[in-house]
Amino acid sequence: MPMPLRNERGFTLLEALASMVILGFVVVGVMNLSGYTMNANARATSMEEAQQIAEEKLSIVREHIRANDALPAPLVYPIDEYTVTIQADDDLENVTYDASSFAPRHTSLQAHALIGGMPRLVTVTVSWGEPE
């Protein structure tokens, strides 16, 4: 007959359950972190694309102004999931913007240009997301 072992060490059911709960919290935390990272990456990609579109459109607008002495039409138009808005303001000190076509996320680039012999501040805004 085998002899009973004394001082036998092992995990109790309560200890195993506690370690599984802790492991569960760690797994949920890692999953939340990876979701946040994916969202941040998507936002950064959208911002980079918007900046590239804004740079390209501002260059096109400046060339159009040089050739035609006027802003190109239309002043608001879509490109893929983005909306491009072109504005010019003749008051260079107190610039105001019509933000009605802006979506919650947007980026703008500006340049000075002579339109009709007057200095104007030209702003190209690229926005994305649902309008507010």
Short mmCIF file of N, CA and C in Angstrom, two decimals:
data_model
loop_
_atom_site.label_atom_id
_atom_site.label_comp_id
_atom_site.label_asym_id
_atom_site.label_seq_id
_atom_site.Cartn_x
_atom_site.Cartn_y
_atom_site.Cartn_z
N MET A 1 0.85 -1.17 0.00
CA MET A 1 0.00 0.00 0.00
C MET A 1 0.90 1.23 0.00
N PRO A 2 0.63 2.19 -0.92
CA PRO A 2 1.47 3.37 -0.97
C PRO A 2 1.29 4.22 0.27
N MET A 3 2.37 4.84 0.64
CA MET A 3 2.31 5.70 1.81
C MET A 3 1.84 7.09 1.40
N PRO A 4 0.98 7.70 2.21
CA PRO A 4 0.55 9.06 1.88
C PRO A 4 1.72 10.03 1.99
N LEU A 5 1.78 10.92 1.02
CA LEU A 5 2.85 11.91 1.02
C LEU A 5 2.48 13.08 1.89
N ARG A 6 3.38 13.48 2.67
CA ARG A 6 3.16 14.66 3.50
C ARG A 6 3.90 15.83 2.86
N ASN A 7 3.45 17.03 3.18
CA ASN A 7 4.03 18.26 2.62
C ASN A 7 3.92 18.29 1.09
N GLU A 8 2.85 17.69 0.60
CA GLU A 8 2.63 17.71 -0.84
C GLU A 8 2.26 19.13 -1.24
N ARG A 9 2.96 19.71 -2.24
CA ARG A 9 2.73 21.10 -2.65
C ARG A 9 2.03 21.09 -4.00
N GLY A 10 1.09 22.02 -4.15
CA GLY A 10 0.36 22.14 -5.41
C GLY A 10 -0.49 23.40 -5.37
N PHE A 11 -1.21 23.62 -6.41
CA PHE A 11 -2.08 24.80 -6.47
C PHE A 11 -3.48 24.40 -6.06
N THR A 12 -4.09 25.25 -5.27
CA THR A 12 -5.48 25.02 -4.92
C THR A 12 -6.35 25.56 -6.04
N LEU A 13 -7.58 25.18 -6.02
CA LEU A 13 -8.53 25.65 -7.03
C LEU A 13 -8.65 27.17 -6.98
N LEU A 14 -8.62 27.74 -5.82
CA LEU A 14 -8.72 29.19 -5.65
C LEU A 14 -7.51 29.90 -6.25
N GLU A 15 -6.33 29.37 -6.05
CA GLU A 15 -5.12 29.96 -6.63
C GLU A 15 -5.14 29.88 -8.16
N ALA A 16 -5.58 28.78 -8.70
CA ALA A 16 -5.66 28.63 -10.15
C ALA A 16 -6.69 29.61 -10.73
N LEU A 17 -7.82 29.77 -10.06
CA LEU A 17 -8.86 30.70 -10.51
C LEU A 17 -8.34 32.13 -10.46
N ALA A 18 -7.64 32.51 -9.40
CA ALA A 18 -7.09 33.86 -9.28
C ALA A 18 -6.08 34.14 -10.38
N SER A 19 -5.23 33.17 -10.69
CA SER A 19 -4.24 33.38 -11.75
C SER A 19 -4.91 33.51 -13.11
N MET A 20 -5.99 32.78 -13.35
CA MET A 20 -6.72 32.89 -14.62
C MET A 20 -7.39 34.26 -14.75
N VAL A 21 -7.91 34.80 -13.66
CA VAL A 21 -8.52 36.14 -13.68
C VAL A 21 -7.46 37.19 -14.00
N ILE A 22 -6.31 37.09 -13.37
CA ILE A 22 -5.22 38.03 -13.63
C ILE A 22 -4.78 37.93 -15.09
N LEU A 23 -4.61 36.72 -15.58
CA LEU A 23 -4.24 36.50 -16.98
C LEU A 23 -5.30 37.09 -17.92
N GLY A 24 -6.56 36.95 -17.55
CA GLY A 24 -7.65 37.53 -18.36
C GLY A 24 -7.54 39.04 -18.44
N PHE A 25 -7.23 39.70 -17.33
CA PHE A 25 -7.05 41.16 -17.33
C PHE A 25 -5.88 41.57 -18.23
N VAL A 26 -4.81 40.81 -18.18
CA VAL A 26 -3.64 41.11 -19.02
C VAL A 26 -4.00 40.97 -20.50
N VAL A 27 -4.70 39.91 -20.86
CA VAL A 27 -5.09 39.69 -22.26
C VAL A 27 -6.02 40.80 -22.74
N VAL A 28 -6.99 41.18 -21.94
CA VAL A 28 -7.91 42.26 -22.32
C VAL A 28 -7.14 43.57 -22.49
N GLY A 29 -6.20 43.83 -21.61
CA GLY A 29 -5.39 45.06 -21.73
C GLY A 29 -4.58 45.09 -23.00
N VAL A 30 -3.98 43.97 -23.35
CA VAL A 30 -3.19 43.89 -24.58
C VAL A 30 -4.10 44.07 -25.80
N MET A 31 -5.27 43.49 -25.79
CA MET A 31 -6.20 43.63 -26.91
C MET A 31 -6.65 45.08 -27.06
N ASN A 32 -6.94 45.74 -25.95
CA ASN A 32 -7.32 47.15 -26.03
C ASN A 32 -6.18 48.01 -26.57
N LEU A 33 -4.98 47.72 -26.16
CA LEU A 33 -3.81 48.46 -26.62
C LEU A 33 -3.61 48.26 -28.12
N SER A 34 -3.78 47.04 -28.60
CA SER A 34 -3.60 46.80 -30.03
C SER A 34 -4.70 47.50 -30.83
N GLY A 35 -5.93 47.54 -30.31
CA GLY A 35 -7.01 48.27 -30.99
C GLY A 35 -6.71 49.76 -31.05
N TYR A 36 -6.22 50.31 -29.94
CA TYR A 36 -5.85 51.72 -29.92
C TYR A 36 -4.74 52.00 -30.93
N THR A 37 -3.76 51.10 -31.01
CA THR A 37 -2.65 51.29 -31.94
C THR A 37 -3.13 51.26 -33.38
N MET A 38 -4.05 50.37 -33.70
CA MET A 38 -4.59 50.32 -35.07
C MET A 38 -5.35 51.60 -35.40
N ASN A 39 -6.13 52.12 -34.46
CA ASN A 39 -6.86 53.37 -34.70
C ASN A 39 -5.90 54.54 -34.88
N ALA A 40 -4.87 54.60 -34.06
CA ALA A 40 -3.89 55.68 -34.17
C ALA A 40 -3.16 55.60 -35.51
N ASN A 41 -2.86 54.40 -35.96
CA ASN A 41 -2.20 54.23 -37.25
C ASN A 41 -3.11 54.69 -38.39
N ALA A 42 -4.39 54.37 -38.31
CA ALA A 42 -5.34 54.80 -39.35
C ALA A 42 -5.47 56.32 -39.36
N ARG A 43 -5.51 56.95 -38.18
CA ARG A 43 -5.59 58.42 -38.12
C ARG A 43 -4.33 59.05 -38.70
N ALA A 44 -3.17 58.48 -38.39
CA ALA A 44 -1.92 59.02 -38.92
C ALA A 44 -1.86 58.89 -40.44
N THR A 45 -2.33 57.77 -40.95
CA THR A 45 -2.36 57.57 -42.40
C THR A 45 -3.29 58.57 -43.07
N SER A 46 -4.46 58.78 -42.49
CA SER A 46 -5.41 59.77 -43.04
C SER A 46 -4.81 61.17 -43.02
N MET A 47 -4.14 61.53 -41.94
CA MET A 47 -3.53 62.85 -41.83
C MET A 47 -2.42 63.02 -42.87
N GLU A 48 -1.63 61.99 -43.07
CA GLU A 48 -0.55 62.05 -44.05
C GLU A 48 -1.13 62.20 -45.46
N GLU A 49 -2.16 61.44 -45.78
CA GLU A 49 -2.79 61.55 -47.09
C GLU A 49 -3.39 62.95 -47.28
N ALA A 50 -4.04 63.47 -46.24
CA ALA A 50 -4.65 64.81 -46.32
C ALA A 50 -3.57 65.87 -46.54
N GLN A 51 -2.44 65.74 -45.86
CA GLN A 51 -1.34 66.70 -46.05
C GLN A 51 -0.82 66.65 -47.49
N GLN A 52 -0.69 65.45 -48.04
CA GLN A 52 -0.21 65.31 -49.41
C GLN A 52 -1.21 65.94 -50.40
N ILE A 53 -2.49 65.70 -50.16
CA ILE A 53 -3.51 66.29 -51.04
C ILE A 53 -3.47 67.81 -50.93
N ALA A 54 -3.36 68.33 -49.70
CA ALA A 54 -3.32 69.79 -49.49
C ALA A 54 -2.11 70.41 -50.19
N GLU A 55 -0.94 69.78 -50.08
CA GLU A 55 0.26 70.30 -50.75
C GLU A 55 0.07 70.31 -52.27
N GLU A 56 -0.46 69.23 -52.80
CA GLU A 56 -0.68 69.13 -54.24
C GLU A 56 -1.69 70.18 -54.71
N LYS A 57 -2.80 70.31 -54.00
CA LYS A 57 -3.85 71.25 -54.41
C LYS A 57 -3.39 72.70 -54.25
N LEU A 58 -2.62 73.00 -53.20
CA LEU A 58 -2.12 74.36 -53.03
C LEU A 58 -1.18 74.72 -54.18
N SER A 59 -0.35 73.78 -54.59
CA SER A 59 0.53 74.01 -55.73
C SER A 59 -0.28 74.27 -57.01
N ILE A 60 -1.33 73.47 -57.22
CA ILE A 60 -2.19 73.65 -58.39
C ILE A 60 -2.90 75.00 -58.34
N VAL A 61 -3.39 75.38 -57.16
CA VAL A 61 -4.09 76.67 -57.00
C VAL A 61 -3.13 77.82 -57.29
N ARG A 62 -1.91 77.75 -56.78
CA ARG A 62 -0.93 78.83 -57.03
C ARG A 62 -0.61 78.95 -58.52
N GLU A 63 -0.45 77.81 -59.21
CA GLU A 63 -0.21 77.85 -60.65
C GLU A 63 -1.40 78.43 -61.39
N HIS A 64 -2.61 78.08 -60.97
CA HIS A 64 -3.82 78.60 -61.60
C HIS A 64 -3.93 80.11 -61.40
N ILE A 65 -3.60 80.57 -60.21
CA ILE A 65 -3.65 82.02 -59.93
C ILE A 65 -2.63 82.75 -60.80
N ARG A 66 -1.42 82.20 -60.91
CA ARG A 66 -0.39 82.83 -61.76
C ARG A 66 -0.85 82.92 -63.22
N ALA A 67 -1.50 81.87 -63.69
CA ALA A 67 -1.89 81.82 -65.11
C ALA A 67 -3.17 82.61 -65.39
N ASN A 68 -4.10 82.64 -64.43
CA ASN A 68 -5.43 83.21 -64.71
C ASN A 68 -5.80 84.40 -63.83
N ASP A 69 -4.97 84.76 -62.85
CA ASP A 69 -5.25 85.86 -61.94
C ASP A 69 -6.59 85.69 -61.23
N ALA A 70 -6.94 84.42 -60.93
CA ALA A 70 -8.20 84.12 -60.23
C ALA A 70 -8.09 82.76 -59.56
N LEU A 71 -8.97 82.54 -58.58
CA LEU A 71 -9.03 81.23 -57.94
C LEU A 71 -9.68 80.23 -58.89
N PRO A 72 -9.28 78.98 -58.81
CA PRO A 72 -9.94 77.96 -59.65
C PRO A 72 -11.33 77.63 -59.11
N ALA A 73 -12.18 77.17 -59.98
CA ALA A 73 -13.50 76.71 -59.56
C ALA A 73 -13.54 75.20 -59.74
N PRO A 74 -14.27 74.46 -58.98
CA PRO A 74 -15.06 74.85 -57.81
C PRO A 74 -14.16 75.07 -56.59
N LEU A 75 -14.73 75.73 -55.59
CA LEU A 75 -13.95 76.02 -54.39
C LEU A 75 -14.09 74.94 -53.32
N VAL A 76 -15.09 74.07 -53.46
CA VAL A 76 -15.27 72.92 -52.57
C VAL A 76 -15.55 71.71 -53.44
N TYR A 77 -14.75 70.67 -53.29
CA TYR A 77 -14.99 69.46 -54.08
C TYR A 77 -14.41 68.25 -53.36
N PRO A 78 -14.98 67.07 -53.64
CA PRO A 78 -14.51 65.85 -52.98
C PRO A 78 -13.37 65.19 -53.75
N ILE A 79 -12.49 64.54 -52.99
CA ILE A 79 -11.45 63.66 -53.54
C ILE A 79 -11.45 62.43 -52.64
N ASP A 80 -11.91 61.31 -53.19
CA ASP A 80 -12.05 60.07 -52.42
C ASP A 80 -12.88 60.35 -51.17
N GLU A 81 -12.34 60.05 -49.96
CA GLU A 81 -13.11 60.30 -48.73
C GLU A 81 -12.81 61.67 -48.12
N TYR A 82 -12.09 62.52 -48.86
CA TYR A 82 -11.70 63.85 -48.38
C TYR A 82 -12.51 64.93 -49.09
N THR A 83 -12.59 66.09 -48.46
CA THR A 83 -13.21 67.26 -49.07
C THR A 83 -12.16 68.37 -49.10
N VAL A 84 -11.96 68.96 -50.27
CA VAL A 84 -10.99 70.05 -50.42
C VAL A 84 -11.76 71.36 -50.49
N THR A 85 -11.35 72.33 -49.67
CA THR A 85 -11.96 73.65 -49.65
C THR A 85 -10.87 74.68 -49.92
N ILE A 86 -11.14 75.57 -50.88
CA ILE A 86 -10.19 76.64 -51.23
C ILE A 86 -10.83 77.96 -50.83
N GLN A 87 -10.08 78.77 -50.06
CA GLN A 87 -10.58 80.07 -49.63
C GLN A 87 -9.48 81.10 -49.81
N ALA A 88 -9.89 82.34 -50.06
CA ALA A 88 -8.94 83.45 -50.16
C ALA A 88 -9.49 84.61 -49.34
N ASP A 89 -8.63 85.23 -48.57
CA ASP A 89 -9.03 86.34 -47.71
C ASP A 89 -8.13 87.53 -48.01
N ASP A 90 -8.75 88.72 -48.20
CA ASP A 90 -7.94 89.89 -48.51
C ASP A 90 -7.52 90.65 -47.26
N ASP A 91 -8.08 90.32 -46.11
CA ASP A 91 -7.66 90.94 -44.85
C ASP A 91 -6.64 90.01 -44.20
N LEU A 92 -5.36 90.30 -44.43
CA LEU A 92 -4.31 89.39 -43.99
C LEU A 92 -4.10 89.40 -42.48
N GLU A 93 -4.64 90.39 -41.78
CA GLU A 93 -4.45 90.47 -40.34
C GLU A 93 -5.58 89.80 -39.57
N ASN A 94 -6.80 89.88 -40.07
CA ASN A 94 -7.97 89.31 -39.40
C ASN A 94 -8.61 88.27 -40.31
N VAL A 95 -7.95 87.17 -40.47
CA VAL A 95 -8.42 86.13 -41.38
C VAL A 95 -9.61 85.41 -40.76
N THR A 96 -10.67 85.25 -41.56
CA THR A 96 -11.84 84.48 -41.13
C THR A 96 -12.06 83.36 -42.13
N TYR A 97 -12.58 82.25 -41.63
CA TYR A 97 -12.79 81.08 -42.47
C TYR A 97 -14.25 80.68 -42.42
N ASP A 98 -14.73 80.20 -43.55
CA ASP A 98 -16.05 79.59 -43.60
C ASP A 98 -15.83 78.10 -43.35
N ALA A 99 -16.13 77.67 -42.14
CA ALA A 99 -15.87 76.28 -41.75
C ALA A 99 -17.07 75.38 -41.99
N SER A 100 -18.08 75.84 -42.72
CA SER A 100 -19.29 75.04 -42.90
C SER A 100 -19.03 73.75 -43.67
N SER A 101 -18.02 73.73 -44.52
CA SER A 101 -17.75 72.51 -45.29
C SER A 101 -16.68 71.64 -44.63
N PHE A 102 -16.15 72.05 -43.48
CA PHE A 102 -15.11 71.29 -42.82
C PHE A 102 -15.72 70.10 -42.08
N ALA A 103 -15.03 68.98 -42.12
CA ALA A 103 -15.40 67.82 -41.32
C ALA A 103 -14.65 67.92 -39.99
N PRO A 104 -14.95 67.03 -39.05
CA PRO A 104 -14.29 67.11 -37.74
C PRO A 104 -12.77 67.06 -37.80
N ARG A 105 -12.23 66.33 -38.76
CA ARG A 105 -10.77 66.25 -38.90
C ARG A 105 -10.38 67.00 -40.16
N HIS A 106 -9.44 67.92 -40.02
CA HIS A 106 -9.01 68.68 -41.20
C HIS A 106 -7.60 69.21 -40.99
N THR A 107 -6.98 69.53 -42.11
CA THR A 107 -5.66 70.14 -42.10
C THR A 107 -5.65 71.22 -43.17
N SER A 108 -4.90 72.29 -42.93
CA SER A 108 -4.88 73.42 -43.86
C SER A 108 -3.46 73.83 -44.17
N LEU A 109 -3.27 74.32 -45.39
CA LEU A 109 -2.02 74.94 -45.81
C LEU A 109 -2.35 76.30 -46.40
N GLN A 110 -1.45 77.27 -46.22
CA GLN A 110 -1.70 78.62 -46.69
C GLN A 110 -0.54 79.14 -47.52
N ALA A 111 -0.87 80.11 -48.38
CA ALA A 111 0.15 80.78 -49.18
C ALA A 111 -0.36 82.18 -49.51
N HIS A 112 0.55 83.11 -49.67
CA HIS A 112 0.19 84.45 -50.13
C HIS A 112 0.21 84.46 -51.65
N ALA A 113 -0.74 85.19 -52.24
CA ALA A 113 -0.81 85.27 -53.69
C ALA A 113 -1.40 86.61 -54.08
N LEU A 114 -1.02 87.09 -55.24
CA LEU A 114 -1.62 88.30 -55.79
C LEU A 114 -2.76 87.89 -56.71
N ILE A 115 -3.97 88.33 -56.36
CA ILE A 115 -5.15 88.06 -57.18
C ILE A 115 -5.77 89.40 -57.51
N GLY A 116 -5.82 89.73 -58.78
CA GLY A 116 -6.34 91.03 -59.19
C GLY A 116 -5.47 92.17 -58.68
N GLY A 117 -4.18 91.91 -58.53
CA GLY A 117 -3.26 92.93 -58.05
C GLY A 117 -3.29 93.14 -56.55
N MET A 118 -4.13 92.40 -55.83
CA MET A 118 -4.26 92.54 -54.38
C MET A 118 -3.65 91.33 -53.68
N PRO A 119 -2.90 91.56 -52.61
CA PRO A 119 -2.37 90.42 -51.87
C PRO A 119 -3.50 89.70 -51.15
N ARG A 120 -3.52 88.38 -51.28
CA ARG A 120 -4.56 87.57 -50.65
C ARG A 120 -3.90 86.39 -49.95
N LEU A 121 -4.53 85.94 -48.89
CA LEU A 121 -4.08 84.74 -48.20
C LEU A 121 -4.95 83.58 -48.70
N VAL A 122 -4.34 82.66 -49.42
CA VAL A 122 -5.06 81.52 -49.98
C VAL A 122 -4.88 80.34 -49.02
N THR A 123 -6.01 79.72 -48.66
CA THR A 123 -6.00 78.59 -47.75
C THR A 123 -6.63 77.39 -48.44
N VAL A 124 -5.92 76.28 -48.42
CA VAL A 124 -6.46 75.01 -48.92
C VAL A 124 -6.65 74.12 -47.69
N THR A 125 -7.89 73.72 -47.46
CA THR A 125 -8.21 72.85 -46.33
C THR A 125 -8.69 71.52 -46.85
N VAL A 126 -8.13 70.45 -46.32
CA VAL A 126 -8.57 69.10 -46.66
C VAL A 126 -9.17 68.52 -45.39
N SER A 127 -10.43 68.09 -45.48
CA SER A 127 -11.10 67.54 -44.31
C SER A 127 -11.64 66.15 -44.62
N TRP A 128 -11.86 65.37 -43.56
CA TRP A 128 -12.39 64.03 -43.73
C TRP A 128 -13.21 63.68 -42.50
N GLY A 129 -14.05 62.69 -42.66
CA GLY A 129 -14.99 62.32 -41.60
C GLY A 129 -16.33 62.94 -41.91
N GLU A 130 -17.30 62.68 -41.06
CA GLU A 130 -18.65 63.22 -41.27
C GLU A 130 -18.69 64.70 -40.90
N PRO A 131 -19.36 65.55 -41.73
CA PRO A 131 -19.47 66.98 -41.37
C PRO A 131 -20.21 67.13 -40.05
N GLU A 132 -19.84 68.17 -39.32
CA GLU A 132 -20.48 68.39 -38.01
C GLU A 132 -21.84 69.03 -38.17
#
